[in-house]
Protein backbone atom coordinates (compact mmCIF):
# COMPACT_ATOMS: atom_id res chain seq x y z
CA UNK A 1 0.00 0.00 0.00
CA UNK A 2 1.27 3.48 -0.85
CA UNK A 3 1.61 5.86 2.07
CA UNK A 4 1.09 9.48 1.16
CA UNK A 5 2.36 12.01 3.69
CA UNK A 6 -0.34 14.54 4.45
CA UNK A 7 0.04 18.14 3.29
CA UNK A 8 -1.46 21.26 4.82
CA UNK A 9 -1.20 24.06 2.25
CA UNK A 10 -2.29 27.63 2.91
CA UNK A 11 -3.26 30.22 0.30
CA UNK A 12 -3.12 33.76 1.64
CA UNK A 13 -4.54 35.15 -1.60
CA UNK A 14 -4.25 38.96 -1.74
CA UNK A 15 -3.98 39.36 2.03
CA UNK A 16 -1.30 40.10 4.57
CA UNK A 17 1.54 42.48 5.25
CA UNK A 18 5.16 41.89 6.15
CA UNK A 19 4.06 41.94 9.77
CA UNK A 20 2.09 38.75 9.06
CA UNK A 21 5.41 36.91 8.74
CA UNK A 22 5.11 36.60 12.52
CA UNK A 23 2.39 34.03 11.86
CA UNK A 24 4.93 31.87 10.03
CA UNK A 25 7.45 32.24 12.81
CA UNK A 26 4.74 31.15 15.24
CA UNK A 27 3.99 28.05 13.17
CA UNK A 28 7.69 27.20 12.87
CA UNK A 29 8.01 27.47 16.65
CA UNK A 30 4.86 25.46 17.37
CA UNK A 31 5.62 22.65 14.91
CA UNK A 32 9.38 22.01 14.84
CA UNK A 33 8.78 18.53 13.38
CA UNK A 34 5.22 18.31 12.04
CA UNK A 35 3.88 14.95 10.97
CA UNK A 36 2.62 16.52 7.74
CA UNK A 37 4.17 18.76 5.11
CA UNK A 38 3.31 22.45 5.50
CA UNK A 39 3.33 25.04 2.71
CA UNK A 40 2.10 28.64 2.80
CA UNK A 41 1.54 30.57 -0.43
CA UNK A 42 1.70 34.29 0.39
CA UNK A 43 1.51 37.22 -2.02
CA UNK A 44 4.66 37.10 -4.19
CA UNK A 45 6.40 40.11 -2.55
CA UNK A 46 6.57 38.18 0.75
CA UNK A 47 8.10 34.98 -0.63
CA UNK A 48 11.76 35.86 -0.11
CA UNK A 49 11.31 37.02 3.46
CA UNK A 50 9.18 34.01 4.30
CA UNK A 51 11.67 31.59 2.76
CA UNK A 52 14.47 33.26 4.73
CA UNK A 53 12.82 32.13 7.96
CA UNK A 54 14.03 28.63 7.01
CA UNK A 55 11.59 26.77 9.23
CA UNK A 56 9.47 23.73 8.48
CA UNK A 57 6.88 25.91 6.74
CA UNK A 58 7.77 25.81 3.06
CA UNK A 59 6.80 28.65 0.76
CA UNK A 60 4.82 28.59 -2.47
CA UNK A 61 3.57 30.97 -5.11
CA UNK A 62 -0.12 31.47 -5.90
CA UNK A 63 0.32 31.46 -9.68
CA UNK A 64 3.04 31.57 -12.31
CA UNK A 65 3.37 32.53 -15.96
CA UNK A 66 4.00 29.73 -18.42
CA UNK A 67 7.15 31.41 -19.77
CA UNK A 68 10.46 31.56 -17.92
CA UNK A 69 10.97 35.28 -18.58
CA UNK A 70 9.95 38.03 -20.96
CA UNK A 71 7.69 41.01 -21.57
CA UNK A 72 4.76 40.08 -19.31
CA UNK A 73 4.21 43.06 -17.04
CA UNK A 74 2.96 42.15 -13.60
CA UNK A 75 3.46 38.42 -14.04
CA UNK A 76 5.87 36.16 -12.18
CA UNK A 77 7.56 33.10 -13.67
CA UNK A 78 8.10 29.80 -11.93
CA UNK A 79 11.84 30.43 -12.20
CA UNK A 80 11.50 33.76 -10.36
CA UNK A 81 9.42 32.08 -7.65
CA UNK A 82 12.07 29.38 -7.24
CA UNK A 83 14.83 31.97 -7.13
CA UNK A 84 12.95 33.76 -4.35
CA UNK A 85 12.83 30.57 -2.30
CA UNK A 86 9.51 28.99 -3.27
CA UNK A 87 9.30 25.21 -3.55
CA UNK A 88 5.73 25.01 -4.86
CA UNK A 89 3.15 26.97 -6.81
CA UNK A 90 -0.63 26.83 -7.02
CA UNK A 91 -1.92 26.74 -10.61
CA UNK A 92 -5.51 26.81 -11.83
CA UNK A 93 -7.09 28.17 -8.66
CA UNK A 94 -10.75 28.85 -9.43
CA UNK A 95 -10.19 32.56 -8.76
CA UNK A 96 -7.54 32.57 -11.50
CA UNK A 97 -9.78 30.55 -13.80
CA UNK A 98 -12.67 33.00 -13.19
CA UNK A 99 -10.86 36.34 -12.87
CA UNK A 100 -8.33 35.73 -15.65
CA UNK A 101 -10.21 33.34 -17.92
CA UNK A 102 -7.63 30.61 -17.48
CA UNK A 103 -8.44 27.47 -19.46
CA UNK A 104 -7.37 23.92 -18.68
CA UNK A 105 -4.66 24.30 -21.32
CA UNK A 106 -3.36 27.47 -19.62
CA UNK A 107 -3.24 25.62 -16.32
CA UNK A 108 -1.50 22.69 -18.00
CA UNK A 109 1.14 25.05 -19.44
CA UNK A 110 1.67 26.62 -16.01
CA UNK A 111 2.05 23.22 -14.36
CA UNK A 112 4.75 22.35 -16.90
CA UNK A 113 6.43 25.69 -16.11
CA UNK A 114 6.39 24.78 -12.43
CA UNK A 115 8.12 21.48 -13.15
CA UNK A 116 10.65 23.20 -15.42
CA UNK A 117 11.64 25.38 -12.45
CA UNK A 118 11.73 22.45 -10.04
CA UNK A 119 8.55 23.49 -8.21
CA UNK A 120 5.77 21.28 -6.94
CA UNK A 121 2.64 22.11 -8.97
CA UNK A 122 -0.54 22.27 -6.88
CA UNK A 123 -3.17 21.94 -9.62
CA UNK A 124 -6.68 23.04 -8.64
CA UNK A 125 -9.93 21.65 -10.00
CA UNK A 126 -13.55 21.95 -8.88
CA UNK A 127 -17.10 22.45 -10.04
CA UNK A 128 -19.32 25.51 -9.60
CA UNK A 129 -22.62 25.23 -7.74
CA UNK A 130 -24.84 24.87 -10.82
CA UNK A 131 -22.68 22.04 -12.10
CA UNK A 132 -23.04 20.14 -8.82
CA UNK A 133 -26.77 20.81 -8.64
CA UNK A 134 -27.14 19.49 -12.17
CA UNK A 135 -25.33 16.29 -11.18
CA UNK A 136 -22.32 17.06 -13.35
CA UNK A 137 -19.60 17.52 -10.71
CA UNK A 138 -17.73 14.31 -11.54
CA UNK A 139 -17.72 14.88 -15.29
CA UNK A 140 -16.66 18.53 -14.90
CA UNK A 141 -13.76 17.60 -12.62
CA UNK A 142 -12.86 14.67 -14.85
CA UNK A 143 -12.52 17.06 -17.77
CA UNK A 144 -10.44 19.48 -15.72
CA UNK A 145 -8.11 16.69 -14.62
CA UNK A 146 -7.67 15.49 -18.19
CA UNK A 147 -6.96 18.97 -19.50
CA UNK A 148 -5.02 20.55 -16.64
CA UNK A 149 -2.60 17.78 -15.66
CA UNK A 150 0.32 17.42 -18.07
CA UNK A 151 1.72 14.06 -19.11
CA UNK A 152 4.55 13.19 -16.77
CA UNK A 153 2.76 13.95 -13.50
CA UNK A 154 4.10 12.09 -10.45
CA UNK A 155 3.76 12.33 -6.73
CA UNK A 156 7.07 14.18 -6.67
CA UNK A 157 6.03 17.01 -8.97
CA UNK A 158 2.25 17.27 -8.59
CA UNK A 159 -0.48 17.65 -6.00
CA UNK A 160 -4.15 17.90 -6.98
CA UNK A 161 -6.48 20.17 -4.99
CA UNK A 162 -10.20 19.47 -5.31
CA UNK A 163 -11.93 22.73 -4.46
CA UNK A 164 -15.65 22.96 -5.14
CA UNK A 165 -15.99 26.62 -6.08
CA UNK A 166 -19.20 27.05 -4.07
CA UNK A 167 -17.37 25.93 -0.91
CA UNK A 168 -14.53 28.47 -1.14
CA UNK A 169 -14.87 31.22 1.44
CA UNK A 170 -18.55 30.47 2.01
CA UNK A 171 -18.54 28.25 5.08
CA UNK A 172 -20.26 25.60 2.97
CA UNK A 173 -18.61 22.17 2.79
CA UNK A 174 -19.73 19.13 0.76
CA UNK A 175 -20.85 16.11 2.73
CA UNK A 176 -18.04 13.75 3.66
CA UNK A 177 -19.71 11.23 1.35
CA UNK A 178 -19.52 13.67 -1.56
CA UNK A 179 -15.85 14.46 -0.82
CA UNK A 180 -15.09 10.73 -0.74
CA UNK A 181 -16.96 10.15 -3.98
CA UNK A 182 -14.99 12.89 -5.74
CA UNK A 183 -11.59 11.90 -4.35
CA UNK A 184 -12.16 8.22 -5.14
CA UNK A 185 -13.24 9.25 -8.65
CA UNK A 186 -10.08 11.34 -9.07
CA UNK A 187 -7.90 8.42 -7.96
CA UNK A 188 -9.64 6.20 -10.49
CA UNK A 189 -9.22 8.76 -13.28
CA UNK A 190 -5.49 9.17 -12.59
CA UNK A 191 -5.05 5.41 -12.30
CA UNK A 192 -6.56 4.95 -15.74
CA UNK A 193 -4.28 7.60 -17.20
CA UNK A 194 -1.00 7.10 -15.35
CA UNK A 195 -1.26 3.58 -13.93
CA UNK A 196 -1.71 2.70 -10.28
CA UNK A 197 1.99 2.88 -9.40
CA UNK A 198 2.14 6.57 -10.31
CA UNK A 199 -1.45 7.58 -9.48
CA UNK A 200 -1.18 6.22 -5.95
CA UNK A 201 1.74 8.55 -5.18
CA UNK A 202 -0.11 11.76 -6.14
CA UNK A 203 -1.61 13.58 -3.17
CA UNK A 204 -5.17 14.93 -3.26
CA UNK A 205 -6.04 17.96 -1.14
CA UNK A 206 -9.58 18.99 -0.31
CA UNK A 207 -10.15 22.76 -0.30
CA UNK A 208 -13.16 24.87 0.60
CA UNK A 209 -13.97 26.26 4.07
CA UNK A 210 -11.58 23.95 5.92
CA UNK A 211 -11.28 25.06 9.56
CA UNK A 212 -9.66 23.62 12.68
CA UNK A 213 -13.14 22.42 13.64
CA UNK A 214 -13.80 20.29 10.55
CA UNK A 215 -10.27 19.38 9.45
CA UNK A 216 -10.00 16.08 11.33
CA UNK A 217 -13.17 14.62 9.84
CA UNK A 218 -12.19 15.76 6.34
CA UNK A 219 -8.68 14.30 6.68
CA UNK A 220 -10.22 10.95 7.61
CA UNK A 221 -12.07 10.74 4.28
CA UNK A 222 -10.95 8.25 1.65
CA UNK A 223 -8.23 9.60 -0.64
CA UNK A 224 -7.98 12.95 1.17
CA UNK A 225 -4.26 13.59 1.69
CA UNK A 226 -4.49 17.06 3.17
CA UNK A 227 -6.09 20.44 2.60
CA UNK A 228 -5.70 23.64 0.65
CA UNK A 229 -6.83 26.37 3.02
CA UNK A 230 -7.67 30.01 2.36
CA UNK A 231 -9.07 32.08 5.21
CA UNK A 232 -8.00 29.75 8.00
CA UNK A 233 -4.38 29.87 6.85
CA UNK A 234 -3.93 33.54 7.72
CA UNK A 235 -3.58 33.07 11.48
CA UNK A 236 -1.13 30.63 13.07
CA UNK A 237 -3.71 29.72 15.70
CA UNK A 238 -6.19 28.54 13.04
CA UNK A 239 -3.72 26.94 10.65
CA UNK A 240 -1.96 25.28 13.56
CA UNK A 241 -5.20 23.51 14.41
CA UNK A 242 -5.38 22.19 10.86
CA UNK A 243 -1.73 21.06 10.89
CA UNK A 244 -2.38 19.25 14.14
CA UNK A 245 -5.44 17.55 12.67
CA UNK A 246 -3.45 16.43 9.61
CA UNK A 247 -0.75 15.03 11.82
CA UNK A 248 -3.26 12.97 13.75
CA UNK A 249 -5.10 11.64 10.70
C1 LIG B 1 -9.11 28.59 -1.35
O1 LIG B 1 -9.26 29.72 -1.77
O2 LIG B 1 -8.30 27.84 -1.90
C2 LIG B 1 -9.88 28.18 -0.19
C3 LIG B 1 -10.02 26.91 0.02
O3 LIG B 1 -10.43 29.17 0.58
P1 LIG B 1 -11.21 28.98 1.98
O4 LIG B 1 -10.44 27.99 2.79
O5 LIG B 1 -11.24 30.33 2.59
O6 LIG B 1 -12.57 28.46 1.63
mmCIF file of C-alpha atoms and ligand atoms in Angstrom:
data_model
loop_
_atom_site.group_PDB
_atom_site.id
_atom_site.type_symbol
_atom_site.label_atom_id
_atom_site.label_comp_id
_atom_site.label_asym_id
_atom_site.label_seq_id
_atom_site.Cartn_x
_atom_site.Cartn_y
_atom_site.Cartn_z
ATOM 1 C CA UNK A 1 0.000 0.000 0.000
ATOM 2 C CA UNK A 2 1.268 3.484 -0.852
ATOM 3 C CA UNK A 3 1.611 5.856 2.075
ATOM 4 C CA UNK A 4 1.094 9.478 1.163
ATOM 5 C CA UNK A 5 2.360 12.012 3.688
ATOM 6 C CA UNK A 6 -0.339 14.536 4.450
ATOM 7 C CA UNK A 7 0.042 18.143 3.292
ATOM 8 C CA UNK A 8 -1.464 21.263 4.823
ATOM 9 C CA UNK A 9 -1.197 24.063 2.251
ATOM 10 C CA UNK A 10 -2.292 27.634 2.909
ATOM 11 C CA UNK A 11 -3.257 30.216 0.304
ATOM 12 C CA UNK A 12 -3.121 33.761 1.640
ATOM 13 C CA UNK A 13 -4.545 35.145 -1.604
ATOM 14 C CA UNK A 14 -4.248 38.963 -1.738
ATOM 15 C CA UNK A 15 -3.977 39.355 2.025
ATOM 16 C CA UNK A 16 -1.296 40.100 4.573
ATOM 17 C CA UNK A 17 1.544 42.480 5.249
ATOM 18 C CA UNK A 18 5.160 41.890 6.154
ATOM 19 C CA UNK A 19 4.060 41.942 9.775
ATOM 20 C CA UNK A 20 2.094 38.755 9.060
ATOM 21 C CA UNK A 21 5.408 36.906 8.743
ATOM 22 C CA UNK A 22 5.110 36.601 12.515
ATOM 23 C CA UNK A 23 2.387 34.034 11.860
ATOM 24 C CA UNK A 24 4.927 31.865 10.027
ATOM 25 C CA UNK A 25 7.454 32.236 12.814
ATOM 26 C CA UNK A 26 4.744 31.154 15.244
ATOM 27 C CA UNK A 27 3.993 28.052 13.166
ATOM 28 C CA UNK A 28 7.688 27.203 12.873
ATOM 29 C CA UNK A 29 8.008 27.469 16.652
ATOM 30 C CA UNK A 30 4.859 25.464 17.366
ATOM 31 C CA UNK A 31 5.625 22.647 14.908
ATOM 32 C CA UNK A 32 9.383 22.008 14.840
ATOM 33 C CA UNK A 33 8.785 18.534 13.383
ATOM 34 C CA UNK A 34 5.222 18.313 12.044
ATOM 35 C CA UNK A 35 3.877 14.951 10.968
ATOM 36 C CA UNK A 36 2.623 16.517 7.744
ATOM 37 C CA UNK A 37 4.169 18.761 5.109
ATOM 38 C CA UNK A 38 3.310 22.452 5.495
ATOM 39 C CA UNK A 39 3.329 25.036 2.706
ATOM 40 C CA UNK A 40 2.102 28.638 2.803
ATOM 41 C CA UNK A 41 1.543 30.569 -0.427
ATOM 42 C CA UNK A 42 1.699 34.289 0.393
ATOM 43 C CA UNK A 43 1.511 37.218 -2.024
ATOM 44 C CA UNK A 44 4.661 37.095 -4.191
ATOM 45 C CA UNK A 45 6.403 40.108 -2.551
ATOM 46 C CA UNK A 46 6.573 38.180 0.754
ATOM 47 C CA UNK A 47 8.095 34.978 -0.631
ATOM 48 C CA UNK A 48 11.761 35.861 -0.113
ATOM 49 C CA UNK A 49 11.307 37.019 3.458
ATOM 50 C CA UNK A 50 9.177 34.006 4.299
ATOM 51 C CA UNK A 51 11.666 31.591 2.763
ATOM 52 C CA UNK A 52 14.466 33.260 4.730
ATOM 53 C CA UNK A 53 12.816 32.126 7.964
ATOM 54 C CA UNK A 54 14.028 28.625 7.009
ATOM 55 C CA UNK A 55 11.588 26.767 9.227
ATOM 56 C CA UNK A 56 9.471 23.731 8.482
ATOM 57 C CA UNK A 57 6.885 25.912 6.743
ATOM 58 C CA UNK A 58 7.769 25.806 3.058
ATOM 59 C CA UNK A 59 6.800 28.654 0.761
ATOM 60 C CA UNK A 60 4.819 28.589 -2.474
ATOM 61 C CA UNK A 61 3.566 30.974 -5.111
ATOM 62 C CA UNK A 62 -0.122 31.471 -5.904
ATOM 63 C CA UNK A 63 0.317 31.459 -9.677
ATOM 64 C CA UNK A 64 3.036 31.574 -12.314
ATOM 65 C CA UNK A 65 3.371 32.530 -15.956
ATOM 66 C CA UNK A 66 4.001 29.730 -18.417
ATOM 67 C CA UNK A 67 7.146 31.408 -19.766
ATOM 68 C CA UNK A 68 10.457 31.558 -17.922
ATOM 69 C CA UNK A 69 10.974 35.281 -18.584
ATOM 70 C CA UNK A 70 9.948 38.035 -20.955
ATOM 71 C CA UNK A 71 7.690 41.010 -21.570
ATOM 72 C CA UNK A 72 4.763 40.084 -19.312
ATOM 73 C CA UNK A 73 4.206 43.056 -17.040
ATOM 74 C CA UNK A 74 2.955 42.146 -13.605
ATOM 75 C CA UNK A 75 3.455 38.420 -14.039
ATOM 76 C CA UNK A 76 5.869 36.159 -12.179
ATOM 77 C CA UNK A 77 7.559 33.103 -13.673
ATOM 78 C CA UNK A 78 8.101 29.802 -11.934
ATOM 79 C CA UNK A 79 11.839 30.428 -12.202
ATOM 80 C CA UNK A 80 11.502 33.757 -10.356
ATOM 81 C CA UNK A 81 9.425 32.078 -7.646
ATOM 82 C CA UNK A 82 12.065 29.378 -7.245
ATOM 83 C CA UNK A 83 14.826 31.969 -7.130
ATOM 84 C CA UNK A 84 12.949 33.765 -4.351
ATOM 85 C CA UNK A 85 12.829 30.570 -2.304
ATOM 86 C CA UNK A 86 9.505 28.987 -3.272
ATOM 87 C CA UNK A 87 9.303 25.215 -3.554
ATOM 88 C CA UNK A 88 5.733 25.010 -4.863
ATOM 89 C CA UNK A 89 3.152 26.973 -6.809
ATOM 90 C CA UNK A 90 -0.629 26.830 -7.025
ATOM 91 C CA UNK A 91 -1.921 26.738 -10.606
ATOM 92 C CA UNK A 92 -5.506 26.811 -11.826
ATOM 93 C CA UNK A 93 -7.092 28.174 -8.656
ATOM 94 C CA UNK A 94 -10.747 28.848 -9.425
ATOM 95 C CA UNK A 95 -10.187 32.559 -8.761
ATOM 96 C CA UNK A 96 -7.543 32.572 -11.497
ATOM 97 C CA UNK A 97 -9.783 30.547 -13.799
ATOM 98 C CA UNK A 98 -12.675 32.997 -13.192
ATOM 99 C CA UNK A 99 -10.858 36.345 -12.874
ATOM 100 C CA UNK A 100 -8.326 35.728 -15.647
ATOM 101 C CA UNK A 101 -10.210 33.338 -17.915
ATOM 102 C CA UNK A 102 -7.631 30.607 -17.476
ATOM 103 C CA UNK A 103 -8.441 27.471 -19.464
ATOM 104 C CA UNK A 104 -7.373 23.923 -18.679
ATOM 105 C CA UNK A 105 -4.658 24.298 -21.319
ATOM 106 C CA UNK A 106 -3.361 27.472 -19.623
ATOM 107 C CA UNK A 107 -3.239 25.623 -16.322
ATOM 108 C CA UNK A 108 -1.502 22.687 -18.002
ATOM 109 C CA UNK A 109 1.141 25.050 -19.435
ATOM 110 C CA UNK A 110 1.671 26.623 -16.005
ATOM 111 C CA UNK A 111 2.050 23.221 -14.357
ATOM 112 C CA UNK A 112 4.755 22.352 -16.895
ATOM 113 C CA UNK A 113 6.426 25.688 -16.111
ATOM 114 C CA UNK A 114 6.394 24.782 -12.428
ATOM 115 C CA UNK A 115 8.119 21.481 -13.153
ATOM 116 C CA UNK A 116 10.651 23.197 -15.417
ATOM 117 C CA UNK A 117 11.642 25.384 -12.446
ATOM 118 C CA UNK A 118 11.733 22.455 -10.043
ATOM 119 C CA UNK A 119 8.553 23.486 -8.214
ATOM 120 C CA UNK A 120 5.770 21.276 -6.942
ATOM 121 C CA UNK A 121 2.640 22.109 -8.967
ATOM 122 C CA UNK A 122 -0.536 22.270 -6.880
ATOM 123 C CA UNK A 123 -3.168 21.940 -9.622
ATOM 124 C CA UNK A 124 -6.683 23.043 -8.637
ATOM 125 C CA UNK A 125 -9.929 21.649 -10.001
ATOM 126 C CA UNK A 126 -13.546 21.950 -8.879
ATOM 127 C CA UNK A 127 -17.097 22.451 -10.040
ATOM 128 C CA UNK A 128 -19.323 25.505 -9.602
ATOM 129 C CA UNK A 129 -22.624 25.225 -7.739
ATOM 130 C CA UNK A 130 -24.836 24.868 -10.820
ATOM 131 C CA UNK A 131 -22.683 22.042 -12.101
ATOM 132 C CA UNK A 132 -23.041 20.145 -8.824
ATOM 133 C CA UNK A 133 -26.771 20.811 -8.639
ATOM 134 C CA UNK A 134 -27.145 19.493 -12.166
ATOM 135 C CA UNK A 135 -25.330 16.293 -11.182
ATOM 136 C CA UNK A 136 -22.321 17.063 -13.347
ATOM 137 C CA UNK A 137 -19.602 17.522 -10.707
ATOM 138 C CA UNK A 138 -17.727 14.308 -11.541
ATOM 139 C CA UNK A 139 -17.723 14.883 -15.286
ATOM 140 C CA UNK A 140 -16.656 18.533 -14.901
ATOM 141 C CA UNK A 141 -13.764 17.603 -12.618
ATOM 142 C CA UNK A 142 -12.860 14.666 -14.850
ATOM 143 C CA UNK A 143 -12.523 17.060 -17.766
ATOM 144 C CA UNK A 144 -10.438 19.485 -15.719
ATOM 145 C CA UNK A 145 -8.110 16.694 -14.619
ATOM 146 C CA UNK A 146 -7.674 15.487 -18.191
ATOM 147 C CA UNK A 147 -6.961 18.974 -19.500
ATOM 148 C CA UNK A 148 -5.020 20.550 -16.645
ATOM 149 C CA UNK A 149 -2.602 17.776 -15.660
ATOM 150 C CA UNK A 150 0.321 17.415 -18.069
ATOM 151 C CA UNK A 151 1.717 14.063 -19.105
ATOM 152 C CA UNK A 152 4.549 13.191 -16.767
ATOM 153 C CA UNK A 153 2.757 13.949 -13.500
ATOM 154 C CA UNK A 154 4.101 12.092 -10.454
ATOM 155 C CA UNK A 155 3.757 12.332 -6.726
ATOM 156 C CA UNK A 156 7.073 14.182 -6.675
ATOM 157 C CA UNK A 157 6.034 17.014 -8.974
ATOM 158 C CA UNK A 158 2.253 17.270 -8.591
ATOM 159 C CA UNK A 159 -0.484 17.654 -6.002
ATOM 160 C CA UNK A 160 -4.151 17.902 -6.980
ATOM 161 C CA UNK A 161 -6.482 20.166 -4.993
ATOM 162 C CA UNK A 162 -10.204 19.466 -5.306
ATOM 163 C CA UNK A 163 -11.927 22.726 -4.464
ATOM 164 C CA UNK A 164 -15.650 22.956 -5.140
ATOM 165 C CA UNK A 165 -15.990 26.624 -6.083
ATOM 166 C CA UNK A 166 -19.198 27.046 -4.073
ATOM 167 C CA UNK A 167 -17.373 25.929 -0.906
ATOM 168 C CA UNK A 168 -14.534 28.466 -1.142
ATOM 169 C CA UNK A 169 -14.867 31.216 1.438
ATOM 170 C CA UNK A 170 -18.554 30.470 2.011
ATOM 171 C CA UNK A 171 -18.542 28.253 5.084
ATOM 172 C CA UNK A 172 -20.261 25.595 2.968
ATOM 173 C CA UNK A 173 -18.615 22.168 2.785
ATOM 174 C CA UNK A 174 -19.732 19.131 0.764
ATOM 175 C CA UNK A 175 -20.855 16.112 2.731
ATOM 176 C CA UNK A 176 -18.042 13.751 3.660
ATOM 177 C CA UNK A 177 -19.712 11.233 1.348
ATOM 178 C CA UNK A 178 -19.515 13.675 -1.556
ATOM 179 C CA UNK A 179 -15.851 14.463 -0.819
ATOM 180 C CA UNK A 180 -15.087 10.726 -0.739
ATOM 181 C CA UNK A 181 -16.965 10.150 -3.983
ATOM 182 C CA UNK A 182 -14.986 12.888 -5.736
ATOM 183 C CA UNK A 183 -11.586 11.901 -4.345
ATOM 184 C CA UNK A 184 -12.157 8.218 -5.143
ATOM 185 C CA UNK A 185 -13.235 9.248 -8.646
ATOM 186 C CA UNK A 186 -10.078 11.341 -9.072
ATOM 187 C CA UNK A 187 -7.901 8.421 -7.964
ATOM 188 C CA UNK A 188 -9.639 6.196 -10.491
ATOM 189 C CA UNK A 189 -9.217 8.762 -13.275
ATOM 190 C CA UNK A 190 -5.490 9.167 -12.593
ATOM 191 C CA UNK A 191 -5.046 5.406 -12.296
ATOM 192 C CA UNK A 192 -6.559 4.948 -15.735
ATOM 193 C CA UNK A 193 -4.279 7.597 -17.203
ATOM 194 C CA UNK A 194 -0.997 7.098 -15.347
ATOM 195 C CA UNK A 195 -1.263 3.585 -13.935
ATOM 196 C CA UNK A 196 -1.706 2.698 -10.284
ATOM 197 C CA UNK A 197 1.992 2.878 -9.400
ATOM 198 C CA UNK A 198 2.139 6.574 -10.305
ATOM 199 C CA UNK A 199 -1.453 7.576 -9.481
ATOM 200 C CA UNK A 200 -1.184 6.222 -5.948
ATOM 201 C CA UNK A 201 1.739 8.554 -5.178
ATOM 202 C CA UNK A 202 -0.114 11.758 -6.135
ATOM 203 C CA UNK A 203 -1.609 13.578 -3.169
ATOM 204 C CA UNK A 204 -5.167 14.932 -3.265
ATOM 205 C CA UNK A 205 -6.045 17.957 -1.142
ATOM 206 C CA UNK A 206 -9.583 18.991 -0.313
ATOM 207 C CA UNK A 207 -10.146 22.763 -0.298
ATOM 208 C CA UNK A 208 -13.163 24.867 0.601
ATOM 209 C CA UNK A 209 -13.974 26.256 4.067
ATOM 210 C CA UNK A 210 -11.580 23.946 5.923
ATOM 211 C CA UNK A 211 -11.283 25.061 9.562
ATOM 212 C CA UNK A 212 -9.659 23.620 12.676
ATOM 213 C CA UNK A 213 -13.138 22.417 13.641
ATOM 214 C CA UNK A 214 -13.804 20.289 10.551
ATOM 215 C CA UNK A 215 -10.272 19.378 9.454
ATOM 216 C CA UNK A 216 -10.005 16.081 11.329
ATOM 217 C CA UNK A 217 -13.168 14.619 9.840
ATOM 218 C CA UNK A 218 -12.189 15.755 6.344
ATOM 219 C CA UNK A 219 -8.675 14.298 6.684
ATOM 220 C CA UNK A 220 -10.216 10.953 7.608
ATOM 221 C CA UNK A 221 -12.074 10.744 4.281
ATOM 222 C CA UNK A 222 -10.951 8.247 1.654
ATOM 223 C CA UNK A 223 -8.227 9.599 -0.637
ATOM 224 C CA UNK A 224 -7.976 12.949 1.170
ATOM 225 C CA UNK A 225 -4.265 13.592 1.686
ATOM 226 C CA UNK A 226 -4.492 17.064 3.165
ATOM 227 C CA UNK A 227 -6.089 20.437 2.603
ATOM 228 C CA UNK A 228 -5.703 23.641 0.652
ATOM 229 C CA UNK A 229 -6.833 26.370 3.021
ATOM 230 C CA UNK A 230 -7.672 30.007 2.361
ATOM 231 C CA UNK A 231 -9.072 32.080 5.211
ATOM 232 C CA UNK A 232 -8.004 29.754 8.004
ATOM 233 C CA UNK A 233 -4.376 29.866 6.855
ATOM 234 C CA UNK A 234 -3.932 33.543 7.725
ATOM 235 C CA UNK A 235 -3.575 33.065 11.483
ATOM 236 C CA UNK A 236 -1.134 30.628 13.074
ATOM 237 C CA UNK A 237 -3.713 29.719 15.697
ATOM 238 C CA UNK A 238 -6.188 28.539 13.040
ATOM 239 C CA UNK A 239 -3.720 26.936 10.650
ATOM 240 C CA UNK A 240 -1.960 25.280 13.562
ATOM 241 C CA UNK A 241 -5.196 23.506 14.408
ATOM 242 C CA UNK A 242 -5.384 22.195 10.859
ATOM 243 C CA UNK A 243 -1.730 21.065 10.894
ATOM 244 C CA UNK A 244 -2.377 19.246 14.139
ATOM 245 C CA UNK A 245 -5.436 17.554 12.674
ATOM 246 C CA UNK A 246 -3.448 16.430 9.611
ATOM 247 C CA UNK A 247 -0.749 15.031 11.816
ATOM 248 C CA UNK A 248 -3.264 12.966 13.749
ATOM 249 C CA UNK A 249 -5.098 11.640 10.703
HETATM 250 C C1 LIG B 1 -9.109 28.595 -1.347
HETATM 251 O O1 LIG B 1 -9.262 29.720 -1.774
HETATM 252 O O2 LIG B 1 -8.300 27.841 -1.902
HETATM 253 C C2 LIG B 1 -9.882 28.182 -0.193
HETATM 254 C C3 LIG B 1 -10.018 26.913 0.022
HETATM 255 O O3 LIG B 1 -10.429 29.173 0.582
HETATM 256 P P1 LIG B 1 -11.212 28.983 1.980
HETATM 257 O O4 LIG B 1 -10.442 27.988 2.793
HETATM 258 O O5 LIG B 1 -11.241 30.327 2.586
HETATM 259 O O6 LIG B 1 -12.568 28.459 1.630
#
